[in-house]
Amino acid sequence: MITVNPVTPDFVAEIGDVDLSRPLSAADIADIKQAFWKFAVLIFPEQALSAENHIAFAEQFGPVEADRVLDTKSGPNRVDTRFSDVSNLDATGKIWSEDSRKRMYKAANKLWHSDSSFRHRPGLCSLLYAHTVAPVGGQTEFADQRAAWDALPEAMKRRLEGLIAEHSIATSRRLSGFADFTEEEGRRMSYAPQLLVRTLPETGRRTLYVAAHAGRIFGMPDADGQALINELIAHVTRRQFVHSHRWRPKDLVMWDNRCTLHRGMDYDDLRWVRDMRRTTVSDIANSCEQEGVALPV
Ligand code: OGA
Ligand code: MN
């Protein structure tokens, strides 16, 4: 039987007495899922995971994304396309150079975001596994969009109900200063409408759903929509809703992209090796489709 040790009352928990490198019993999987829907961020310490173990566990939650936006023009990949390479290493395993394209592209991970909210079928959850961690900095911070929703004034809740935002990877890259996408990347770059407030089917909890990828709100002047999104991100990421995770090697951390934001904290990436790999599992459908809301044209 797994153990669930709350790190915070209802946002982050550490899961013990489980070895994710082995096939799990149906009961353990059910218990992990139940904990996941309650907490939204789960930490599994001391896991010795092969790439296949990591994928097999992720697949318990749905299909693992395999298409990546960044072109091979940035150099060959260190890991296969089912993983996002969350490291500061080049293909030969050396620390990347200051002007590396991958470094520019990944800088957007330092903005508060939700993985793949720019895809029509957005990210359900992500699972990030640490091989090598930086001794200083490099934490990952998580913000609880459910608690942030609960804390909003009723008048604001009424104003937000039914609004739809446009999420695009181009928006977050523009914010972080990366614009020189190749033509091929431009074609692969997607944008998607997503509800600004959504319901989590497993618990019925309502949650905000904003991210640095969100650039405008349908039916609003662009500047007003962006201002509202910025205001909401500032609200969601107030310290009372945020947990900071300090990584240890062999941590696997999974989070619910439907109701959390996360960001990577700075570290001296030209000095220390930080080597982590992420899988992202796709949600069952677009957030509008899941709630029967017509997609904007
Ligand atoms: C990610 C991500 C932040 C970090 O893997 O999706 O945003 O701390 N990572 O590396
Ligand atoms: Mn991310």
PDB file of C-alpha atoms and ligand atoms in Angstrom:
ATOM      1  CA  MET A   1       0.000   0.000   0.000  1.00  0.00           C
ATOM      2  CA  ILE A   2       1.260   3.464  -0.868  1.00  0.00           C
ATOM      3  CA  THR A   3       1.538   6.172   1.762  1.00  0.00           C
ATOM      4  CA  VAL A   4       0.376   9.727   1.151  1.00  0.00           C
ATOM      5  CA  ASN A   5       2.240  12.350   3.166  1.00  0.00           C
ATOM      6  CA  PRO A   6       0.768  15.811   2.727  1.00  0.00           C
ATOM      7  CA  VAL A   7       3.383  18.519   2.275  1.00  0.00           C
ATOM      8  CA  THR A   8       0.604  21.133   2.298  1.00  0.00           C
ATOM      9  CA  PRO A   9      -3.024  20.454   3.373  1.00  0.00           C
ATOM     10  CA  ASP A  10      -4.467  20.008  -0.125  1.00  0.00           C
ATOM     11  CA  PHE A  11      -1.967  20.944  -2.831  1.00  0.00           C
ATOM     12  CA  VAL A  12       1.286  18.953  -2.565  1.00  0.00           C
ATOM     13  CA  ALA A  13       1.886  15.439  -1.223  1.00  0.00           C
ATOM     14  CA  GLU A  14       4.829  13.072  -1.118  1.00  0.00           C
ATOM     15  CA  ILE A  15       4.071   9.481  -2.035  1.00  0.00           C
ATOM     16  CA  GLY A  16       5.986   6.718  -0.279  1.00  0.00           C
ATOM     17  CA  ASP A  17       6.088   2.909  -0.290  1.00  0.00           C
ATOM     18  CA  VAL A  18       5.939   2.596  -4.033  1.00  0.00           C
ATOM     19  CA  ASP A  19       8.506   1.563  -6.641  1.00  0.00           C
ATOM     20  CA  LEU A  20       7.548   3.050  -9.990  1.00  0.00           C
ATOM     21  CA  SER A  21      10.095   0.902 -11.855  1.00  0.00           C
ATOM     22  CA  ARG A  22       7.845  -2.123 -11.284  1.00  0.00           C
ATOM     23  CA  PRO A  23       4.356  -2.843 -12.566  1.00  0.00           C
ATOM     24  CA  LEU A  24       1.877  -1.389 -10.075  1.00  0.00           C
ATOM     25  CA  SER A  25      -1.151  -3.157  -8.675  1.00  0.00           C
ATOM     26  CA  ALA A  26      -4.563  -1.829  -9.683  1.00  0.00           C
ATOM     27  CA  ALA A  27      -5.099  -0.784  -6.067  1.00  0.00           C
ATOM     28  CA  ASP A  28      -1.877   1.255  -5.957  1.00  0.00           C
ATOM     29  CA  ILE A  29      -2.746   2.975  -9.231  1.00  0.00           C
ATOM     30  CA  ALA A  30      -6.214   3.805  -7.935  1.00  0.00           C
ATOM     31  CA  ASP A  31      -4.736   5.213  -4.698  1.00  0.00           C
ATOM     32  CA  ILE A  32      -2.186   7.310  -6.607  1.00  0.00           C
ATOM     33  CA  LYS A  33      -4.930   8.711  -8.834  1.00  0.00           C
ATOM     34  CA  GLN A  34      -7.116   9.525  -5.876  1.00  0.00           C
ATOM     35  CA  ALA A  35      -4.233  11.368  -4.215  1.00  0.00           C
ATOM     36  CA  PHE A  36      -3.453  13.136  -7.483  1.00  0.00           C
ATOM     37  CA  TRP A  37      -6.982  14.487  -7.968  1.00  0.00           C
ATOM     38  CA  LYS A  38      -6.992  15.724  -4.388  1.00  0.00           C
ATOM     39  CA  PHE A  39      -3.525  17.306  -4.283  1.00  0.00           C
ATOM     40  CA  ALA A  40      -2.578  18.220  -7.903  1.00  0.00           C
ATOM     41  CA  VAL A  41       1.193  17.925  -7.227  1.00  0.00           C
ATOM     42  CA  LEU A  42       2.737  14.598  -6.195  1.00  0.00           C
ATOM     43  CA  ILE A  43       6.384  13.978  -5.330  1.00  0.00           C
ATOM     44  CA  PHE A  44       7.800  10.462  -5.609  1.00  0.00           C
ATOM     45  CA  PRO A  45      11.258  10.470  -3.990  1.00  0.00           C
ATOM     46  CA  GLU A  46      14.052   7.957  -4.580  1.00  0.00           C
ATOM     47  CA  GLN A  47      12.761   6.469  -7.822  1.00  0.00           C
ATOM     48  CA  ALA A  48      15.278   4.659 -10.034  1.00  0.00           C
ATOM     49  CA  LEU A  49      13.551   4.992 -13.389  1.00  0.00           C
ATOM     50  CA  SER A  50      14.582   3.955 -16.875  1.00  0.00           C
ATOM     51  CA  ALA A  51      13.085   5.868 -19.793  1.00  0.00           C
ATOM     52  CA  GLU A  52      10.649   2.984 -20.314  1.00  0.00           C
ATOM     53  CA  ASN A  53       9.609   2.942 -16.625  1.00  0.00           C
ATOM     54  CA  HIS A  54       8.912   6.656 -16.793  1.00  0.00           C
ATOM     55  CA  ILE A  55       6.781   6.267 -19.951  1.00  0.00           C
ATOM     56  CA  ALA A  56       4.925   3.251 -18.580  1.00  0.00           C
ATOM     57  CA  PHE A  57       3.909   5.144 -15.447  1.00  0.00           C
ATOM     58  CA  ALA A  58       2.886   8.237 -17.435  1.00  0.00           C
ATOM     59  CA  GLU A  59       0.705   6.087 -19.718  1.00  0.00           C
ATOM     60  CA  GLN A  60      -1.422   5.154 -16.717  1.00  0.00           C
ATOM     61  CA  PHE A  61      -2.882   8.653 -17.056  1.00  0.00           C
ATOM     62  CA  GLY A  62      -3.389   8.753 -20.828  1.00  0.00           C
ATOM     63  CA  PRO A  63      -1.495   9.130 -24.110  1.00  0.00           C
ATOM     64  CA  VAL A  64       2.023  10.595 -23.861  1.00  0.00           C
ATOM     65  CA  GLU A  65       2.705  13.543 -26.199  1.00  0.00           C
ATOM     66  CA  ALA A  66       5.365  12.783 -28.776  1.00  0.00           C
ATOM     67  CA  ASP A  67       5.525  15.872 -31.003  1.00  0.00           C
ATOM     68  CA  ARG A  68       7.890  18.635 -29.947  1.00  0.00           C
ATOM     69  CA  VAL A  69       7.936  22.177 -31.283  1.00  0.00           C
ATOM     70  CA  LEU A  70      11.666  22.924 -31.361  1.00  0.00           C
ATOM     71  CA  ASP A  71      13.311  21.926 -34.626  1.00  0.00           C
ATOM     72  CA  THR A  72      16.354  19.687 -34.940  1.00  0.00           C
ATOM     73  CA  LYS A  73      18.058  22.771 -36.375  1.00  0.00           C
ATOM     74  CA  SER A  74      18.846  23.433 -32.700  1.00  0.00           C
ATOM     75  CA  GLY A  75      20.976  20.299 -32.777  1.00  0.00           C
ATOM     76  CA  PRO A  76      20.062  16.633 -32.444  1.00  0.00           C
ATOM     77  CA  ASN A  77      18.044  15.607 -29.408  1.00  0.00           C
ATOM     78  CA  ARG A  78      19.537  13.820 -26.407  1.00  0.00           C
ATOM     79  CA  VAL A  79      16.304  12.028 -25.619  1.00  0.00           C
ATOM     80  CA  ASP A  80      13.604  10.557 -27.807  1.00  0.00           C
ATOM     81  CA  THR A  81      10.620  12.710 -28.721  1.00  0.00           C
ATOM     82  CA  ARG A  82       8.330  11.284 -26.042  1.00  0.00           C
ATOM     83  CA  PHE A  83      10.470  13.300 -23.606  1.00  0.00           C
ATOM     84  CA  SER A  84      11.029  16.975 -23.282  1.00  0.00           C
ATOM     85  CA  ASP A  85      14.715  17.466 -22.528  1.00  0.00           C
ATOM     86  CA  VAL A  86      14.648  19.702 -19.460  1.00  0.00           C
ATOM     87  CA  SER A  87      18.410  20.042 -19.167  1.00  0.00           C
ATOM     88  CA  ASN A  88      21.136  22.529 -19.989  1.00  0.00           C
ATOM     89  CA  LEU A  89      23.095  19.991 -22.045  1.00  0.00           C
ATOM     90  CA  ASP A  90      23.810  19.759 -25.747  1.00  0.00           C
ATOM     91  CA  ALA A  91      23.602  16.539 -27.765  1.00  0.00           C
ATOM     92  CA  THR A  92      27.096  15.478 -26.668  1.00  0.00           C
ATOM     93  CA  GLY A  93      26.240  15.902 -22.987  1.00  0.00           C
ATOM     94  CA  LYS A  94      28.204  19.132 -22.495  1.00  0.00           C
ATOM     95  CA  ILE A  95      26.712  22.248 -20.897  1.00  0.00           C
ATOM     96  CA  TRP A  96      25.069  24.326 -23.620  1.00  0.00           C
ATOM     97  CA  SER A  97      26.694  27.490 -24.901  1.00  0.00           C
ATOM     98  CA  GLU A  98      25.477  30.904 -23.864  1.00  0.00           C
ATOM     99  CA  ASP A  99      24.001  31.601 -27.309  1.00  0.00           C
ATOM    100  CA  SER A 100      22.512  28.131 -27.893  1.00  0.00           C
ATOM    101  CA  ARG A 101      19.111  28.141 -29.542  1.00  0.00           C
ATOM    102  CA  LYS A 102      17.773  25.568 -27.112  1.00  0.00           C
ATOM    103  CA  ARG A 103      18.766  27.841 -24.229  1.00  0.00           C
ATOM    104  CA  MET A 104      16.852  30.766 -25.750  1.00  0.00           C
ATOM    105  CA  TYR A 105      13.831  28.591 -26.401  1.00  0.00           C
ATOM    106  CA  LYS A 106      13.765  27.041 -22.917  1.00  0.00           C
ATOM    107  CA  ALA A 107      14.001  30.428 -21.199  1.00  0.00           C
ATOM    108  CA  ALA A 108      10.197  30.582 -21.401  1.00  0.00           C
ATOM    109  CA  ASN A 109      10.068  27.795 -18.764  1.00  0.00           C
ATOM    110  CA  LYS A 110      10.868  30.544 -16.263  1.00  0.00           C
ATOM    111  CA  LEU A 111       7.468  32.131 -16.921  1.00  0.00           C
ATOM    112  CA  TRP A 112       4.400  30.849 -15.068  1.00  0.00           C
ATOM    113  CA  HIS A 113       2.767  28.368 -17.436  1.00  0.00           C
ATOM    114  CA  SER A 114       0.779  25.200 -17.889  1.00  0.00           C
ATOM    115  CA  ASP A 115       2.309  22.607 -20.230  1.00  0.00           C
ATOM    116  CA  SER A 116       0.743  22.409 -23.683  1.00  0.00           C
ATOM    117  CA  SER A 117      -2.226  24.686 -22.975  1.00  0.00           C
ATOM    118  CA  PHE A 118      -1.517  25.966 -26.525  1.00  0.00           C
ATOM    119  CA  ARG A 119      -2.501  22.601 -27.981  1.00  0.00           C
ATOM    120  CA  HIS A 120      -6.097  21.958 -28.951  1.00  0.00           C
ATOM    121  CA  ARG A 121      -5.955  18.932 -26.691  1.00  0.00           C
ATOM    122  CA  PRO A 122      -3.928  20.464 -23.866  1.00  0.00           C
ATOM    123  CA  GLY A 123      -1.736  18.793 -21.258  1.00  0.00           C
ATOM    124  CA  LEU A 124      -3.499  16.789 -18.564  1.00  0.00           C
ATOM    125  CA  CYS A 125      -0.436  16.171 -16.433  1.00  0.00           C
ATOM    126  CA  SER A 126       3.340  16.272 -16.663  1.00  0.00           C
ATOM    127  CA  LEU A 127       5.881  14.006 -15.006  1.00  0.00           C
ATOM    128  CA  LEU A 128       9.370  15.455 -14.512  1.00  0.00           C
ATOM    129  CA  TYR A 129      12.227  13.205 -13.432  1.00  0.00           C
ATOM    130  CA  ALA A 130      15.519  14.490 -12.043  1.00  0.00           C
ATOM    131  CA  HIS A 131      18.821  12.870 -12.989  1.00  0.00           C
ATOM    132  CA  THR A 132      21.207  15.647 -11.939  1.00  0.00           C
ATOM    133  CA  VAL A 133      20.210  18.732  -9.970  1.00  0.00           C
ATOM    134  CA  ALA A 134      21.836  22.125  -9.560  1.00  0.00           C
ATOM    135  CA  PRO A 135      23.281  22.705  -6.063  1.00  0.00           C
ATOM    136  CA  VAL A 136      22.055  26.302  -6.021  1.00  0.00           C
ATOM    137  CA  GLY A 137      18.753  27.467  -7.541  1.00  0.00           C
ATOM    138  CA  GLY A 138      16.813  25.488 -10.127  1.00  0.00           C
ATOM    139  CA  GLN A 139      13.769  24.839  -7.939  1.00  0.00           C
ATOM    140  CA  THR A 140      10.413  24.390  -9.622  1.00  0.00           C
ATOM    141  CA  GLU A 141       7.531  26.430  -8.265  1.00  0.00           C
ATOM    142  CA  PHE A 142       3.887  25.396  -8.446  1.00  0.00           C
ATOM    143  CA  ALA A 143       0.774  27.549  -8.008  1.00  0.00           C
ATOM    144  CA  ASP A 144      -2.704  26.223  -7.180  1.00  0.00           C
ATOM    145  CA  GLN A 145      -5.255  27.670  -9.620  1.00  0.00           C
ATOM    146  CA  ARG A 146      -8.150  25.959  -7.759  1.00  0.00           C
ATOM    147  CA  ALA A 147      -7.383  27.718  -4.477  1.00  0.00           C
ATOM    148  CA  ALA A 148      -6.863  30.951  -6.411  1.00  0.00           C
ATOM    149  CA  TRP A 149     -10.321  30.570  -7.972  1.00  0.00           C
ATOM    150  CA  ASP A 150     -11.917  29.868  -4.578  1.00  0.00           C
ATOM    151  CA  ALA A 151     -10.363  33.051  -3.191  1.00  0.00           C
ATOM    152  CA  LEU A 152     -11.724  35.392  -5.882  1.00  0.00           C
ATOM    153  CA  PRO A 153     -14.503  37.841  -5.033  1.00  0.00           C
ATOM    154  CA  GLU A 154     -17.907  36.653  -6.270  1.00  0.00           C
ATOM    155  CA  ALA A 155     -18.244  39.606  -8.657  1.00  0.00           C
ATOM    156  CA  MET A 156     -14.960  38.650 -10.321  1.00  0.00           C
ATOM    157  CA  LYS A 157     -16.056  35.015 -10.583  1.00  0.00           C
ATOM    158  CA  ARG A 158     -19.227  36.094 -12.371  1.00  0.00           C
ATOM    159  CA  ARG A 159     -17.215  38.253 -14.749  1.00  0.00           C
ATOM    160  CA  LEU A 160     -14.913  35.382 -15.693  1.00  0.00           C
ATOM    161  CA  GLU A 161     -17.478  32.610 -16.186  1.00  0.00           C
ATOM    162  CA  GLY A 162     -17.691  31.509 -19.807  1.00  0.00           C
ATOM    163  CA  LEU A 163     -14.706  33.539 -21.051  1.00  0.00           C
ATOM    164  CA  ILE A 164     -12.361  31.832 -23.500  1.00  0.00           C
ATOM    165  CA  ALA A 165      -8.676  32.703 -23.876  1.00  0.00           C
ATOM    166  CA  GLU A 166      -6.389  32.048 -26.803  1.00  0.00           C
ATOM    167  CA  HIS A 167      -3.242  30.157 -25.801  1.00  0.00           C
ATOM    168  CA  SER A 168      -0.287  30.159 -28.181  1.00  0.00           C
ATOM    169  CA  ILE A 169       3.313  29.111 -27.801  1.00  0.00           C
ATOM    170  CA  ALA A 170       4.276  32.197 -29.786  1.00  0.00           C
ATOM    171  CA  THR A 171       2.890  34.371 -26.955  1.00  0.00           C
ATOM    172  CA  SER A 172       5.115  32.934 -24.218  1.00  0.00           C
ATOM    173  CA  ARG A 173       8.188  32.835 -26.483  1.00  0.00           C
ATOM    174  CA  ARG A 174       7.647  36.480 -27.412  1.00  0.00           C
ATOM    175  CA  LEU A 175       7.499  37.314 -23.687  1.00  0.00           C
ATOM    176  CA  SER A 176      10.782  35.508 -23.038  1.00  0.00           C
ATOM    177  CA  GLY A 177      12.471  37.111 -26.047  1.00  0.00           C
ATOM    178  CA  PHE A 178      12.629  34.167 -28.462  1.00  0.00           C
ATOM    179  CA  ALA A 179      11.235  34.969 -31.909  1.00  0.00           C
ATOM    180  CA  ASP A 180      13.383  33.379 -34.618  1.00  0.00           C
ATOM    181  CA  PHE A 181      11.260  30.343 -35.276  1.00  0.00           C
ATOM    182  CA  THR A 182      12.035  28.422 -38.464  1.00  0.00           C
ATOM    183  CA  GLU A 183       9.319  28.045 -41.086  1.00  0.00           C
ATOM    184  CA  GLU A 184       8.903  24.412 -40.133  1.00  0.00           C
ATOM    185  CA  GLU A 185       8.529  25.349 -36.456  1.00  0.00           C
ATOM    186  CA  GLY A 186       6.065  28.058 -37.433  1.00  0.00           C
ATOM    187  CA  ARG A 187       3.920  25.403 -39.099  1.00  0.00           C
ATOM    188  CA  ARG A 188       4.093  23.163 -36.023  1.00  0.00           C
ATOM    189  CA  MET A 189       3.328  26.020 -33.650  1.00  0.00           C
ATOM    190  CA  SER A 190      -0.225  25.726 -32.497  1.00  0.00           C
ATOM    191  CA  TYR A 191      -2.685  27.913 -30.697  1.00  0.00           C
ATOM    192  CA  ALA A 192      -5.883  26.876 -29.044  1.00  0.00           C
ATOM    193  CA  PRO A 193      -8.940  28.307 -27.355  1.00  0.00           C
ATOM    194  CA  GLN A 194      -9.295  27.305 -23.693  1.00  0.00           C
ATOM    195  CA  LEU A 195     -11.843  28.117 -21.021  1.00  0.00           C
ATOM    196  CA  LEU A 196     -10.606  30.675 -18.488  1.00  0.00           C
ATOM    197  CA  VAL A 197     -12.487  28.842 -15.734  1.00  0.00           C
ATOM    198  CA  ARG A 198     -12.953  25.094 -15.886  1.00  0.00           C
ATOM    199  CA  THR A 199     -14.308  22.213 -13.869  1.00  0.00           C
ATOM    200  CA  LEU A 200     -12.230  19.203 -12.884  1.00  0.00           C
ATOM    201  CA  PRO A 201     -14.372  16.183 -13.701  1.00  0.00           C
ATOM    202  CA  GLU A 202     -12.959  13.922 -10.965  1.00  0.00           C
ATOM    203  CA  THR A 203     -13.800  16.227  -8.062  1.00  0.00           C
ATOM    204  CA  GLY A 204     -16.185  18.818  -9.495  1.00  0.00           C
ATOM    205  CA  ARG A 205     -13.808  21.545  -8.284  1.00  0.00           C
ATOM    206  CA  ARG A 206     -13.712  24.775 -10.269  1.00  0.00           C
ATOM    207  CA  THR A 207     -10.341  26.205 -11.234  1.00  0.00           C
ATOM    208  CA  LEU A 208      -8.808  29.121 -13.068  1.00  0.00           C
ATOM    209  CA  TYR A 209      -6.926  28.140 -16.217  1.00  0.00           C
ATOM    210  CA  VAL A 210      -4.463  30.861 -17.217  1.00  0.00           C
ATOM    211  CA  ALA A 211      -0.823  30.709 -18.341  1.00  0.00           C
ATOM    212  CA  ALA A 212       1.924  32.756 -19.980  1.00  0.00           C
ATOM    213  CA  HIS A 213       0.758  31.153 -23.245  1.00  0.00           C
ATOM    214  CA  ALA A 214      -2.581  33.008 -23.002  1.00  0.00           C
ATOM    215  CA  GLY A 215      -2.485  36.172 -25.100  1.00  0.00           C
ATOM    216  CA  ARG A 216      -6.020  37.406 -25.570  1.00  0.00           C
ATOM    217  CA  ILE A 217      -9.619  36.763 -24.639  1.00  0.00           C
ATOM    218  CA  PHE A 218     -12.242  36.240 -27.300  1.00  0.00           C
ATOM    219  CA  GLY A 219     -14.766  39.058 -27.541  1.00  0.00           C
ATOM    220  CA  MET A 220     -12.497  41.580 -25.768  1.00  0.00           C
ATOM    221  CA  PRO A 221     -10.078  44.159 -27.172  1.00  0.00           C
ATOM    222  CA  ASP A 222      -6.624  42.514 -27.212  1.00  0.00           C
ATOM    223  CA  ALA A 223      -5.080  44.886 -24.645  1.00  0.00           C
ATOM    224  CA  ASP A 224      -7.969  44.408 -22.187  1.00  0.00           C
ATOM    225  CA  GLY A 225      -7.808  40.635 -22.529  1.00  0.00           C
ATOM    226  CA  GLN A 226      -4.054  40.562 -21.958  1.00  0.00           C
ATOM    227  CA  ALA A 227      -4.398  42.884 -18.962  1.00  0.00           C
ATOM    228  CA  LEU A 228      -7.018  40.614 -17.391  1.00  0.00           C
ATOM    229  CA  ILE A 229      -4.839  37.533 -18.005  1.00  0.00           C
ATOM    230  CA  ASN A 230      -1.858  39.289 -16.405  1.00  0.00           C
ATOM    231  CA  GLU A 231      -3.964  40.290 -13.422  1.00  0.00           C
ATOM    232  CA  LEU A 232      -5.151  36.701 -12.958  1.00  0.00           C
ATOM    233  CA  ILE A 233      -1.645  35.241 -13.239  1.00  0.00           C
ATOM    234  CA  ALA A 234      -0.499  37.739 -10.587  1.00  0.00           C
ATOM    235  CA  HIS A 235      -3.365  36.603  -8.358  1.00  0.00           C
ATOM    236  CA  VAL A 236      -2.756  32.854  -8.875  1.00  0.00           C
ATOM    237  CA  THR A 237       0.941  33.223  -8.084  1.00  0.00           C
ATOM    238  CA  ARG A 238       0.602  35.092  -4.804  1.00  0.00           C
ATOM    239  CA  ARG A 239       2.766  33.334  -2.230  1.00  0.00           C
ATOM    240  CA  GLN A 240      -0.191  31.787  -0.402  1.00  0.00           C
ATOM    241  CA  PHE A 241      -0.978  29.630  -3.458  1.00  0.00           C
ATOM    242  CA  VAL A 242       2.639  28.693  -4.285  1.00  0.00           C
ATOM    243  CA  HIS A 243       4.832  25.787  -3.315  1.00  0.00           C
ATOM    244  CA  SER A 244       8.528  25.650  -4.209  1.00  0.00           C
ATOM    245  CA  HIS A 245      10.096  22.253  -4.865  1.00  0.00           C
ATOM    246  CA  ARG A 246      13.808  21.837  -4.202  1.00  0.00           C
ATOM    247  CA  TRP A 247      14.932  18.926  -6.344  1.00  0.00           C
ATOM    248  CA  ARG A 248      16.877  15.876  -5.225  1.00  0.00           C
ATOM    249  CA  PRO A 249      18.274  13.377  -7.737  1.00  0.00           C
ATOM    250  CA  LYS A 250      15.722  10.619  -8.475  1.00  0.00           C
ATOM    251  CA  ASP A 251      12.688  12.739  -7.623  1.00  0.00           C
ATOM    252  CA  LEU A 252       9.763  12.201  -9.936  1.00  0.00           C
ATOM    253  CA  VAL A 253       7.279  15.071  -9.598  1.00  0.00           C
ATOM    254  CA  MET A 254       3.937  15.059 -11.361  1.00  0.00           C
ATOM    255  CA  TRP A 255       1.472  17.924 -11.614  1.00  0.00           C
ATOM    256  CA  ASP A 256      -2.006  18.510 -12.959  1.00  0.00           C
ATOM    257  CA  ASN A 257      -1.716  21.023 -15.810  1.00  0.00           C
ATOM    258  CA  ARG A 258      -5.454  21.683 -15.745  1.00  0.00           C
ATOM    259  CA  CYS A 259      -5.308  23.443 -12.386  1.00  0.00           C
ATOM    260  CA  THR A 260      -1.701  24.399 -11.611  1.00  0.00           C
ATOM    261  CA  LEU A 261       0.895  26.784 -12.962  1.00  0.00           C
ATOM    262  CA  HIS A 262       4.599  26.109 -12.701  1.00  0.00           C
ATOM    263  CA  ARG A 263       7.897  27.777 -13.507  1.00  0.00           C
ATOM    264  CA  GLY A 264      11.571  26.906 -13.292  1.00  0.00           C
ATOM    265  CA  MET A 265      13.712  29.102 -11.065  1.00  0.00           C
ATOM    266  CA  ASP A 266      16.977  30.506 -12.276  1.00  0.00           C
ATOM    267  CA  TYR A 267      20.324  28.828 -11.618  1.00  0.00           C
ATOM    268  CA  ASP A 268      23.802  29.273 -13.005  1.00  0.00           C
ATOM    269  CA  ASP A 269      23.127  27.205 -16.104  1.00  0.00           C
ATOM    270  CA  LEU A 270      26.545  27.863 -17.657  1.00  0.00           C
ATOM    271  CA  ARG A 271      28.210  26.398 -14.560  1.00  0.00           C
ATOM    272  CA  TRP A 272      26.070  23.600 -13.044  1.00  0.00           C
ATOM    273  CA  VAL A 273      24.578  20.596 -14.804  1.00  0.00           C
ATOM    274  CA  ARG A 274      20.828  20.242 -14.359  1.00  0.00           C
ATOM    275  CA  ASP A 275      19.498  17.165 -16.146  1.00  0.00           C
ATOM    276  CA  MET A 276      15.794  16.364 -16.027  1.00  0.00           C
ATOM    277  CA  ARG A 277      13.311  14.753 -18.424  1.00  0.00           C
ATOM    278  CA  ARG A 278       9.610  15.339 -18.753  1.00  0.00           C
ATOM    279  CA  THR A 279       6.693  13.476 -20.204  1.00  0.00           C
ATOM    280  CA  THR A 280       3.358  15.204 -20.742  1.00  0.00           C
ATOM    281  CA  VAL A 281       0.082  13.316 -20.973  1.00  0.00           C
ATOM    282  CA  SER A 282      -2.700  14.732 -23.188  1.00  0.00           C
ATOM    283  CA  ASP A 283      -6.051  15.701 -21.772  1.00  0.00           C
ATOM    284  CA  ILE A 284      -9.138  13.912 -23.121  1.00  0.00           C
ATOM    285  CA  ALA A 285     -10.286  16.919 -25.214  1.00  0.00           C
ATOM    286  CA  ASN A 286     -10.090  20.680 -25.520  1.00  0.00           C
ATOM    287  CA  SER A 287     -11.309  22.418 -22.332  1.00  0.00           C
ATOM    288  CA  CYS A 288     -14.241  24.039 -24.182  1.00  0.00           C
ATOM    289  CA  GLU A 289     -15.294  20.745 -25.736  1.00  0.00           C
ATOM    290  CA  GLN A 290     -15.176  19.007 -22.365  1.00  0.00           C
ATOM    291  CA  GLU A 291     -17.808  21.365 -21.024  1.00  0.00           C
ATOM    292  CA  GLY A 292     -19.923  21.631 -24.161  1.00  0.00           C
ATOM    293  CA  VAL A 293     -18.942  25.235 -24.839  1.00  0.00           C
ATOM    294  CA  ALA A 294     -18.928  26.188 -28.537  1.00  0.00           C
ATOM    295  CA  LEU A 295     -15.443  26.953 -29.876  1.00  0.00           C
ATOM    296  CA  PRO A 296     -15.020  30.601 -30.932  1.00  0.00           C
ATOM    297  CA  VAL A 297     -14.636  31.168 -34.658  1.00  0.00           C
TER     298      VAL A 297
HETATM  299  C1  OGA B   1       8.721  21.692 -17.469  1.00  0.00           C
HETATM  300  C2  OGA B   1       9.130  22.960 -16.855  1.00  0.00           C
HETATM  301  C3  OGA B   1      10.533  23.917 -15.172  1.00  0.00           C
HETATM  302  C4  OGA B   1      11.827  23.556 -14.532  1.00  0.00           C
HETATM  303  O1  OGA B   1       9.479  20.729 -17.416  1.00  0.00           O
HETATM  304  O2  OGA B   1       7.599  21.635 -18.009  1.00  0.00           O
HETATM  305  O3  OGA B   1       8.482  23.956 -17.055  1.00  0.00           O
HETATM  306  O4  OGA B   1      11.975  23.795 -13.318  1.00  0.00           O
HETATM  307  N1  OGA B   1      10.187  22.890 -16.059  1.00  0.00           N
HETATM  308  O5  OGA B   1      12.684  23.037 -15.229  1.00  0.00           O
HETATM  309 MN    MN B   2       6.582  23.376 -18.152  1.00  0.00          MN
END
